[in-house]
CSV table of C-alpha atoms and ligand atoms in Angstrom, one decimal:
chain,number,residue,atom,x,y,z
A,1,MET,CA,0.0,0.0,0.0
A,2,THR,CA,1.3,3.5,-0.8
A,3,THR,CA,-0.6,5.6,1.7
A,4,ALA,CA,0.2,8.5,3.9
A,5,ALA,CA,1.6,7.0,7.0
A,6,ALA,CA,2.5,9.7,9.6
A,7,SER,CA,5.7,9.5,11.7
A,8,ASP,CA,3.6,9.6,14.9
A,9,GLY,CA,1.6,6.6,13.8
A,10,ALA,CA,-1.6,8.6,13.3
A,11,ILE,CA,-3.8,7.2,10.6
A,12,SER,CA,-4.8,9.7,7.8
A,13,VAL,CA,-8.5,9.9,7.2
A,14,ALA,CA,-10.6,11.6,4.5
A,15,LEU,CA,-14.3,12.2,5.1
A,16,LEU,CA,-16.9,12.7,2.3
A,17,GLY,CA,-20.3,13.9,3.4
A,18,ALA,CA,-18.8,15.6,6.4
A,19,SER,CA,-21.7,18.2,6.7
A,20,GLY,CA,-24.5,15.6,6.4
A,21,ARG,CA,-26.4,14.1,9.3
A,22,VAL,CA,-24.2,10.9,9.6
A,23,GLY,CA,-21.0,12.7,8.7
A,24,SER,CA,-21.4,15.5,11.3
A,25,ARG,CA,-22.4,13.0,14.0
A,26,LEU,CA,-19.3,11.0,13.1
A,27,LEU,CA,-17.2,14.2,13.6
A,28,GLU,CA,-18.8,14.7,17.0
A,29,LEU,CA,-17.8,11.1,18.0
A,30,LEU,CA,-14.3,11.7,16.7
A,31,ALA,CA,-14.0,14.9,18.6
A,32,ALA,CA,-15.1,13.2,21.8
A,33,ARG,CA,-12.6,10.4,21.1
A,34,GLU,CA,-9.8,13.1,20.6
A,35,ALA,CA,-10.9,14.8,23.8
A,36,ALA,CA,-10.6,11.4,25.6
A,37,GLY,CA,-7.1,10.9,24.3
A,38,GLY,CA,-8.0,8.3,21.6
A,39,ARG,CA,-6.9,5.5,23.8
A,40,ASP,CA,-9.0,2.9,22.0
A,41,GLY,CA,-6.8,2.4,19.0
A,42,ALA,CA,-4.5,4.3,16.7
A,43,PRO,CA,-4.8,8.2,16.6
A,44,LEU,CA,-6.7,9.5,13.6
A,45,ARG,CA,-5.8,12.5,11.6
A,46,ILE,CA,-8.4,14.1,9.3
A,47,VAL,CA,-6.5,15.2,6.2
A,48,ALA,CA,-9.4,15.9,3.9
A,49,ALA,CA,-13.2,16.6,4.1
A,50,LEU,CA,-15.8,17.2,1.5
A,51,ASN,CA,-19.4,17.8,0.9
A,52,SER,CA,-21.1,18.1,-2.5
A,53,ARG,CA,-20.0,21.8,-2.9
A,54,ALA,CA,-16.5,22.1,-1.5
A,55,GLY,CA,-13.6,20.2,0.0
A,56,PHE,CA,-10.2,20.8,1.5
A,57,LEU,CA,-6.9,18.9,1.9
A,58,ALA,CA,-4.8,19.4,4.9
A,59,ARG,CA,-1.9,17.0,5.1
A,60,ALA,CA,-1.0,18.2,8.7
A,61,GLY,CA,-4.6,17.3,9.8
A,62,VAL,CA,-7.5,19.2,11.3
A,63,PRO,CA,-9.1,18.4,14.7
A,64,ALA,CA,-12.5,16.8,14.3
A,65,GLY,CA,-14.2,19.7,16.0
A,66,ARG,CA,-12.9,22.2,13.5
A,67,VAL,CA,-13.6,20.2,10.3
A,68,LEU,CA,-17.0,21.8,9.5
A,69,ASP,CA,-15.6,25.4,10.0
A,70,ARG,CA,-12.7,24.6,7.7
A,71,LEU,CA,-15.1,23.0,5.2
A,72,ALA,CA,-17.4,26.1,5.3
A,73,ALA,CA,-14.3,28.2,4.4
A,74,ALA,CA,-13.2,26.0,1.5
A,75,ALA,CA,-13.5,27.4,-2.0
A,76,PRO,CA,-17.0,26.8,-3.5
A,77,GLY,CA,-16.8,24.3,-6.4
A,78,SER,CA,-13.6,22.7,-5.0
A,79,ALA,CA,-15.2,19.3,-4.2
A,80,ALA,CA,-14.4,17.5,-7.6
A,81,ALA,CA,-10.7,18.5,-7.6
A,82,VAL,CA,-10.3,17.4,-3.9
A,83,ARG,CA,-12.1,14.1,-4.6
A,84,ALA,CA,-9.8,13.4,-7.5
A,85,ALA,CA,-6.7,14.3,-5.4
A,86,LEU,CA,-7.7,11.5,-2.9
A,87,ALA,CA,-6.5,8.9,-5.4
A,88,GLN,CA,-3.1,10.6,-5.8
A,89,ARG,CA,-0.2,9.3,-3.8
A,90,PRO,CA,0.4,9.4,-0.9
A,91,ALA,CA,-3.3,8.6,-0.5
A,92,PRO,CA,-5.2,8.8,2.8
A,93,GLN,CA,-5.0,5.5,4.6
A,94,VAL,CA,-8.8,5.5,5.1
A,95,ILE,CA,-11.5,7.2,3.1
A,96,VAL,CA,-14.9,7.4,4.8
A,97,ASP,CA,-18.0,7.9,2.5
A,98,CYS,CA,-21.0,9.3,4.4
A,99,THR,CA,-22.7,10.4,1.2
A,100,ALA,CA,-25.5,8.7,-0.7
A,101,SER,CA,-23.8,9.5,-4.0
A,102,ALA,CA,-23.3,7.1,-6.9
A,103,GLU,CA,-20.7,9.5,-8.3
A,104,VAL,CA,-18.6,9.1,-5.1
A,105,ALA,CA,-19.0,5.3,-5.2
A,106,ALA,CA,-17.6,5.3,-8.7
A,107,CYS,CA,-14.3,6.6,-7.2
A,108,TYR,CA,-13.9,3.5,-5.0
A,109,PRO,CA,-11.8,1.5,-7.5
A,110,ALA,CA,-9.2,4.4,-7.8
A,111,TRP,CA,-9.1,4.9,-4.1
A,112,LEU,CA,-8.8,1.2,-3.3
A,113,ALA,CA,-6.1,0.8,-6.0
A,114,ALA,CA,-4.1,3.6,-4.4
A,115,GLY,CA,-4.2,1.6,-1.1
A,116,SER,CA,-6.8,3.4,0.8
A,117,ASP,CA,-9.3,1.4,2.8
A,118,VAL,CA,-12.8,2.7,2.1
A,119,VAL,CA,-15.5,2.8,4.9
A,120,ALA,CA,-18.9,3.2,3.5
A,121,ALA,CA,-22.3,4.3,4.9
A,122,ASN,CA,-23.2,4.8,1.2
A,123,LYS,CA,-24.9,1.8,-0.3
A,124,HIS,CA,-24.0,2.6,-3.9
A,125,GLY,CA,-20.6,1.0,-3.8
A,126,PRO,CA,-21.4,-2.2,-1.9
A,127,ALA,CA,-24.6,-2.6,-4.0
A,128,ALA,CA,-23.1,-1.4,-7.3
A,129,ASP,CA,-24.0,-3.1,-10.5
A,130,ARG,CA,-21.6,-5.8,-11.7
A,131,PRO,CA,-19.1,-3.6,-13.7
A,132,LEU,CA,-18.4,-1.3,-10.7
A,133,ALA,CA,-18.6,-4.2,-8.3
A,134,ARG,CA,-16.0,-6.1,-10.3
A,135,ALA,CA,-13.8,-3.0,-10.6
A,136,ILE,CA,-14.0,-2.6,-6.8
A,137,ALA,CA,-13.1,-6.3,-6.2
A,138,ALA,CA,-10.2,-6.1,-8.7
A,139,ALA,CA,-8.8,-3.0,-7.0
A,140,ARG,CA,-9.0,-4.6,-3.6
A,141,ALA,CA,-7.3,-7.7,-4.8
A,142,ALA,CA,-4.5,-5.8,-6.5
A,143,SER,CA,-3.7,-3.5,-3.5
A,144,GLY,CA,-4.9,-5.4,-0.5
A,145,ALA,CA,-7.1,-2.5,0.6
A,146,ALA,CA,-10.5,-3.3,2.1
A,147,LEU,CA,-14.0,-2.0,1.7
A,148,HIS,CA,-15.8,-1.8,5.1
A,149,ASP,CA,-19.6,-1.7,4.7
A,150,ALA,CA,-21.1,-2.8,8.1
A,151,ALA,CA,-23.0,0.5,8.4
A,152,THR,CA,-24.9,0.0,5.1
A,153,VAL,CA,-27.3,-2.6,6.4
A,154,GLY,CA,-28.8,-2.5,9.9
A,155,ALA,CA,-26.4,0.1,11.2
A,156,GLN,CA,-24.8,-1.5,14.3
A,157,LEU,CA,-26.6,-4.9,14.0
A,158,PRO,CA,-24.1,-7.7,13.3
A,159,LEU,CA,-25.7,-8.7,10.0
A,160,LEU,CA,-23.1,-8.6,7.3
A,161,ALA,CA,-20.2,-9.9,9.5
A,162,THR,CA,-22.4,-12.9,10.6
A,163,LEU,CA,-23.4,-13.8,7.1
A,164,ARG,CA,-19.8,-13.6,5.8
A,165,GLU,CA,-18.5,-15.6,8.6
A,166,LEU,CA,-21.1,-18.3,8.2
A,167,HIS,CA,-20.5,-18.4,4.4
A,168,ALA,CA,-16.7,-18.7,5.0
A,169,ALA,CA,-17.4,-21.5,7.4
A,170,GLY,CA,-19.3,-23.5,4.8
A,171,ASP,CA,-22.9,-22.5,5.6
A,172,ARG,CA,-25.3,-22.0,2.6
A,173,VAL,CA,-28.4,-19.9,3.0
A,174,ALA,CA,-31.6,-21.6,1.9
A,175,ALA,CA,-34.0,-18.7,2.6
A,176,PHE,CA,-34.4,-15.6,4.6
A,177,GLU,CA,-36.9,-12.9,5.3
A,178,ALA,CA,-36.1,-9.5,6.7
A,179,VAL,CA,-37.2,-6.0,7.5
A,180,LEU,CA,-34.3,-3.8,6.3
A,181,SER,CA,-35.8,-0.3,6.1
A,182,GLY,CA,-36.0,1.5,9.4
A,183,THR,CA,-38.0,4.3,7.6
A,184,LEU,CA,-40.6,2.0,6.1
A,185,SER,CA,-40.8,0.0,9.4
A,186,TYR,CA,-41.6,3.4,11.1
A,187,VAL,CA,-44.0,4.6,8.5
A,188,LEU,CA,-46.0,1.3,8.3
A,189,GLY,CA,-46.0,1.0,12.1
A,190,ARG,CA,-47.6,4.5,12.4
A,191,VAL,CA,-50.1,3.8,9.6
A,192,GLN,CA,-51.2,0.7,11.3
A,193,GLU,CA,-51.7,2.8,14.5
A,194,GLY,CA,-54.1,5.1,12.5
A,195,THR,CA,-51.7,7.8,11.3
A,196,ALA,CA,-52.2,9.0,7.7
A,197,LEU,CA,-49.5,7.8,5.4
A,198,SER,CA,-48.5,11.3,4.4
A,199,ALA,CA,-48.3,12.4,8.1
A,200,ALA,CA,-46.3,9.2,9.0
A,201,VAL,CA,-43.7,10.0,6.2
A,202,ARG,CA,-43.5,13.6,7.3
A,203,GLU,CA,-42.8,12.3,10.9
A,204,ALA,CA,-40.1,10.0,9.6
A,205,VAL,CA,-38.4,12.8,7.8
A,206,GLY,CA,-38.7,15.1,10.9
A,207,CYS,CA,-37.2,12.4,13.1
A,208,GLY,CA,-34.2,12.0,10.7
A,209,TYR,CA,-35.1,8.4,9.9
A,210,ALA,CA,-36.0,9.2,6.2
A,211,GLU,CA,-34.0,11.5,4.0
A,212,PRO,CA,-35.5,15.0,3.3
A,213,HIS,CA,-36.6,13.6,-0.1
A,214,PRO,CA,-37.7,10.2,0.9
A,215,ALA,CA,-38.0,8.7,-2.6
A,216,SER,CA,-35.3,6.0,-2.2
A,217,ASP,CA,-37.0,4.8,0.9
A,218,LEU,CA,-40.6,4.8,-0.4
A,219,SER,CA,-39.6,3.3,-3.7
A,220,GLY,CA,-38.1,0.3,-1.9
A,221,MET,CA,-34.8,1.1,-3.7
A,222,ASP,CA,-33.0,1.5,-0.4
A,223,ALA,CA,-34.2,-1.8,0.9
A,224,ALA,CA,-33.4,-3.5,-2.5
A,225,ARG,CA,-29.8,-2.2,-2.3
A,226,LYS,CA,-29.6,-3.6,1.2
A,227,LEU,CA,-30.9,-7.0,0.0
A,228,VAL,CA,-28.2,-7.0,-2.8
A,229,ILE,CA,-25.5,-6.3,-0.1
A,230,LEU,CA,-26.9,-9.1,2.2
A,231,LEU,CA,-27.1,-11.6,-0.7
A,232,ARG,CA,-23.5,-10.8,-1.8
A,233,ALA,CA,-22.4,-11.4,1.8
A,234,CYS,CA,-24.0,-14.9,1.5
A,235,GLY,CA,-21.9,-15.5,-1.7
A,236,HIS,CA,-24.6,-14.8,-4.3
A,237,ASP,CA,-23.7,-12.9,-7.5
A,238,VAL,CA,-26.7,-10.6,-7.7
A,239,GLU,CA,-27.3,-6.9,-8.7
A,240,LEU,CA,-30.2,-4.5,-8.3
A,241,ALA,CA,-32.0,-5.7,-11.5
A,242,ASP,CA,-32.2,-9.2,-10.1
A,243,ILE,CA,-34.4,-8.0,-7.2
A,244,GLU,CA,-38.1,-7.9,-7.7
A,245,ARG,CA,-39.2,-4.6,-6.2
A,246,VAL,CA,-42.7,-3.6,-5.3
A,247,PRO,CA,-42.6,0.1,-4.2
A,248,LEU,CA,-44.6,1.3,-1.2
A,249,VAL,CA,-45.4,4.4,-3.3
A,250,GLU,CA,-45.4,4.3,-7.1
A,251,ASP,CA,-42.2,5.6,-8.8
A,252,ALA,CA,-44.2,8.1,-10.9
A,253,LEU,CA,-45.4,9.9,-7.8
A,254,LEU,CA,-41.9,9.9,-6.3
A,255,ALA,CA,-40.5,11.6,-9.4
A,256,GLU,CA,-41.6,15.0,-7.9
A,257,PRO,CA,-38.2,16.6,-7.1
A,258,ALA,CA,-39.4,19.1,-4.4
A,259,PRO,CA,-39.6,17.4,-1.0
A,260,GLU,CA,-42.5,19.6,0.3
A,261,ARG,CA,-44.6,19.0,-2.9
A,262,LEU,CA,-43.9,15.3,-2.7
A,263,LEU,CA,-45.1,15.1,0.9
A,264,ALA,CA,-48.2,17.0,-0.1
A,265,ARG,CA,-48.9,14.7,-3.0
A,266,LEU,CA,-48.6,11.6,-0.8
A,267,ALA,CA,-51.9,12.7,0.8
A,268,ALA,CA,-53.6,11.2,-2.2
A,269,LEU,CA,-52.6,7.8,-0.9
A,270,ASP,CA,-53.9,8.3,2.7
A,271,GLY,CA,-57.3,6.9,2.0
A,272,THR,CA,-55.9,3.7,0.3
A,273,TRP,CA,-53.6,3.1,3.2
A,274,ARG,CA,-56.2,3.8,5.8
A,275,ALA,CA,-58.4,1.1,4.2
A,276,ARG,CA,-55.5,-1.3,3.9
A,277,ALA,CA,-54.6,-0.9,7.6
A,278,ALA,CA,-58.2,-1.4,8.6
A,279,ILE,CA,-58.5,-4.6,6.6
A,280,ALA,CA,-55.3,-5.9,8.1
A,281,ASP,CA,-56.5,-5.0,11.6
A,282,ALA,CA,-59.7,-7.0,11.0
A,283,ARG,CA,-57.7,-10.0,9.8
A,284,ARG,CA,-55.2,-9.6,12.8
A,285,GLU,CA,-52.5,-8.8,10.3
A,286,ARG,CA,-49.8,-6.1,10.1
A,287,TRP,CA,-48.2,-4.4,7.1
A,288,ILE,CA,-44.5,-4.7,6.9
A,289,TYR,CA,-42.0,-3.9,4.1
A,290,ARG,CA,-40.5,-7.4,3.7
A,291,ALA,CA,-37.2,-8.3,2.0
A,292,SER,CA,-37.1,-12.0,1.2
A,293,PHE,CA,-35.0,-14.6,-0.5
A,294,ALA,CA,-36.2,-18.1,-1.3
A,295,ASP,CA,-35.8,-20.6,-4.2
A,296,GLY,CA,-33.3,-18.2,-5.8
A,297,ARG,CA,-35.9,-15.4,-5.9
A,298,ALA,CA,-35.2,-12.1,-4.2
A,299,ARG,CA,-37.9,-9.6,-3.5
A,300,VAL,CA,-38.8,-6.4,-1.6
A,301,ALA,CA,-42.5,-5.6,-1.2
A,302,PRO,CA,-45.1,-4.3,1.3
A,303,GLU,CA,-46.9,-7.3,2.6
A,304,ALA,CA,-49.5,-8.0,5.3
A,305,VAL,CA,-48.4,-10.7,7.7
A,306,PRO,CA,-50.1,-12.3,10.7
A,307,ALA,CA,-49.8,-10.0,13.8
A,308,GLY,CA,-47.9,-12.7,15.6
A,309,HIS,CA,-45.2,-13.0,12.9
A,310,PRO,CA,-41.8,-12.1,14.4
A,311,LEU,CA,-41.3,-9.4,11.7
A,312,ALA,CA,-44.7,-7.9,12.6
A,313,ARG,CA,-43.7,-7.4,16.3
A,314,LEU,CA,-40.7,-5.1,15.6
A,315,ALA,CA,-40.7,-1.7,17.2
A,316,PRO,CA,-40.6,1.3,14.7
A,317,CYS,CA,-37.1,1.5,13.3
A,318,GLU,CA,-36.1,-2.0,14.2
A,319,ASN,CA,-34.5,-4.2,11.6
A,320,ALA,CA,-34.6,-8.0,11.6
A,321,LEU,CA,-33.3,-11.0,9.7
A,322,ILE,CA,-34.7,-14.5,10.0
A,323,LEU,CA,-32.5,-17.0,8.1
A,324,ARG,CA,-32.6,-20.7,7.4
A,325,SER,CA,-29.5,-22.4,6.1
A,326,ARG,CA,-27.6,-25.6,6.1
A,327,TYR,CA,-26.4,-24.9,9.7
A,328,TYR,CA,-29.7,-23.3,10.8
A,329,HIS,CA,-32.3,-25.8,9.5
A,330,ALA,CA,-33.8,-27.0,12.7
A,331,ALA,CA,-34.6,-23.5,13.9
A,332,PRO,CA,-33.8,-20.2,12.1
A,333,LEU,CA,-31.1,-17.7,13.1
A,334,THR,CA,-32.7,-14.4,14.1
A,335,ILE,CA,-30.9,-11.1,14.3
A,336,ALA,CA,-33.0,-8.2,15.3
A,337,GLY,CA,-32.8,-4.8,17.0
A,338,PRO,CA,-32.6,-1.1,16.3
A,339,GLY,CA,-31.1,-0.8,12.8
A,340,ALA,CA,-31.5,2.8,11.6
A,341,GLY,CA,-31.0,6.4,12.6
A,342,VAL,CA,-28.1,8.8,12.6
A,343,ASP,CA,-26.6,7.9,15.9
A,344,LEU,CA,-26.4,4.1,15.3
A,345,THR,CA,-25.2,4.6,11.7
A,346,ALA,CA,-22.4,7.0,12.8
A,347,ALA,CA,-21.4,4.6,15.5
A,348,ALA,CA,-21.2,1.7,13.0
A,349,VAL,CA,-19.1,3.9,10.7
A,350,LEU,CA,-16.8,4.7,13.6
A,351,ALA,CA,-16.4,1.1,14.4
A,352,ASP,CA,-15.5,0.3,10.8
A,353,LEU,CA,-13.1,3.3,10.7
A,354,LEU,CA,-11.3,2.0,13.8
A,355,ALA,CA,-11.1,-1.5,12.2
A,356,ALA,CA,-9.6,0.1,9.0
A,357,ALA,CA,-7.2,2.2,11.1
A,358,ALA,CA,-6.1,-0.9,13.0
A,359,ARG,CA,-5.2,-2.6,9.7
A,360,HIS,CA,-2.9,0.3,8.8
A,361,ALA,CA,-1.4,0.9,12.3
A,362,VAL,CA,2.2,0.2,12.7
A,363,PRO,CA,2.9,-1.8,15.9
A,364,ARG,CA,4.6,0.6,18.2
A,365,VAL,CA,6.4,-2.1,20.2
A,366,ARG,CA,7.9,-5.0,18.4
A,367,LEU,CA,8.7,-8.0,20.6
A,368,ALA,CA,12.1,-9.5,19.8
A,369,ALA,CA,11.7,-13.0,18.5
A,370,PRO,CA,12.9,-15.6,21.1
A,371,SER,CA,16.3,-17.0,20.3
A,372,ALA,CA,16.8,-20.6,19.4
A,373,ALA,CA,18.5,-21.0,22.8
A,374,ALA,CA,15.5,-19.7,24.6
A,375,LEU,CA,13.2,-22.1,22.8
A,376,ALA,CA,15.5,-25.1,23.4
B,1,NAP,N1,-29.6,9.0,8.3
B,1,NAP,C1,-29.7,7.7,8.6
B,1,NAP,O1,-30.4,7.3,9.6
B,1,NAP,C2,-29.0,6.7,7.8
B,1,NAP,C3,-29.1,5.3,8.2
B,1,NAP,C4,-28.4,4.4,7.5
B,1,NAP,C5,-27.6,4.7,6.5
B,1,NAP,N2,-27.5,6.0,6.1
B,1,NAP,C6,-26.7,6.3,4.9
B,1,NAP,O2,-25.7,7.2,5.3
B,1,NAP,C7,-25.4,8.1,4.2
B,1,NAP,C8,-25.5,9.5,4.7
B,1,NAP,O3,-26.8,9.8,5.2
B,1,NAP,P1,-27.2,11.2,5.8
B,1,NAP,O4,-28.6,11.0,6.4
B,1,NAP,O5,-26.1,11.7,6.6
B,1,NAP,O6,-27.4,12.1,4.4
B,1,NAP,P2,-27.4,13.7,4.3
B,1,NAP,O7,-27.7,14.3,5.6
B,1,NAP,O8,-28.2,13.9,3.1
B,1,NAP,O9,-25.8,14.0,4.0
B,1,NAP,C9,-25.2,13.7,2.8
B,1,NAP,C10,-23.9,14.3,2.7
B,1,NAP,O10,-23.2,13.9,1.5
B,1,NAP,C11,-22.7,15.1,0.9
B,1,NAP,N3,-22.6,14.8,-0.6
B,1,NAP,C12,-23.5,14.6,-1.5
B,1,NAP,N4,-23.0,14.3,-2.7
B,1,NAP,C13,-21.7,14.5,-2.5
B,1,NAP,C14,-20.5,14.4,-3.4
B,1,NAP,N5,-20.7,14.1,-4.7
B,1,NAP,N6,-19.3,14.5,-2.9
B,1,NAP,C15,-19.1,14.8,-1.6
B,1,NAP,N7,-20.1,14.9,-0.7
B,1,NAP,C16,-21.4,14.7,-1.2
B,1,NAP,C17,-23.7,16.1,1.2
B,1,NAP,O11,-23.2,17.4,0.9
B,1,NAP,P3,-24.2,18.7,0.8
B,1,NAP,O12,-24.6,19.1,2.2
B,1,NAP,O13,-23.3,19.7,0.1
B,1,NAP,O14,-25.3,18.3,-0.1
B,1,NAP,C18,-23.9,15.8,2.7
B,1,NAP,O15,-22.8,16.4,3.4
B,1,NAP,C19,-26.4,7.7,3.1
B,1,NAP,O16,-25.8,6.9,2.2
B,1,NAP,C20,-27.5,7.1,3.8
B,1,NAP,O17,-28.2,6.2,3.0
B,1,NAP,C21,-28.2,7.0,6.7
């Protein structure tokens, strides 16, 4: 790897999406870690930060608490040049992507090839279509750099690591069902309680569960990308086009670009969803947005399931995965818990960042190898 190792052992880090909700929460966590002396792992040095409008490079590093001020002072329009500079050597040791940008994900092969580990909250890289996915895999293989994506599905829930470890240990997934969208879990939970669909979506945006323009959640695209990432963790060669996707809200309605007008237009669906919730109630069912995989078929869709079903009993914003496999055939493996929100996502990104930093850290104390005499 040809990355920017500092003489004091600090790990150089670039952060994209620094001014977003997850990015700025991550900066708060990093500032708290700096204030505590960063004893849990290698010291980190933020050498670059970007949002969609601007970016800066600072080889000497900027304290986490000052990154947003420094970004605000960066030259407007500088983001693209700074983004390209991240692939030049010496590259940052870790690049953290807290955007939701496909354009940023397209840079992963260049960054990985330059030896930077990439930590992603952004699903566009880990769920990329085959050409980009293959370029990412090739760059990783060539340089030894890693893509860390735990935050992309279920935030802090141990979903991807568990699936990868089981697959590596010879397990083969037969089928699973899951709730992967904290936003849709929240919205459908509120609709089932009697809240109008449009009001429930507005609440989800207000609480920070959904993005200001909630199209990728309501279309099921976000859940479909998560399903691609989960299936790849189980060893399946799939891409987005292989997922059957039934949107919660029709794509045509979601084409409205202005968030406020979109939220207003959603009111047209309130009556339909009020009726669906009432029918489900009468049948002792609950609406969930279910991701499923069985018989080689992968699907995301709103579905009414019996009220006693484990996926129907989740609290708003909880995610869950129920899996049957070669090893879990007598009883399924269930992983469930809060799996969305800015705090948990930022915490998952920090955990991945620390794991990436540990890969680059130079051991400070090398133990002398015991002599042959000592071993005799
Ligand atoms: N919020 C959650 O609860 C949650 C949960 C799980 C996963 N995630 C994922 O985490 C990521 C961030 O979510 P968020 O809620 O923090 O989003 P957000 O608040 O919309 O922030 C996105 C950030 O990315 C920046 N950005 C956009 N395009 C960029 C580009 N081309 N180059 C550099 N920066 C760019 C934005 O800059 P501007 O401010 O200039 O637009 C902003 O700083 C997303 O991938 C999301 O799906 C979020």
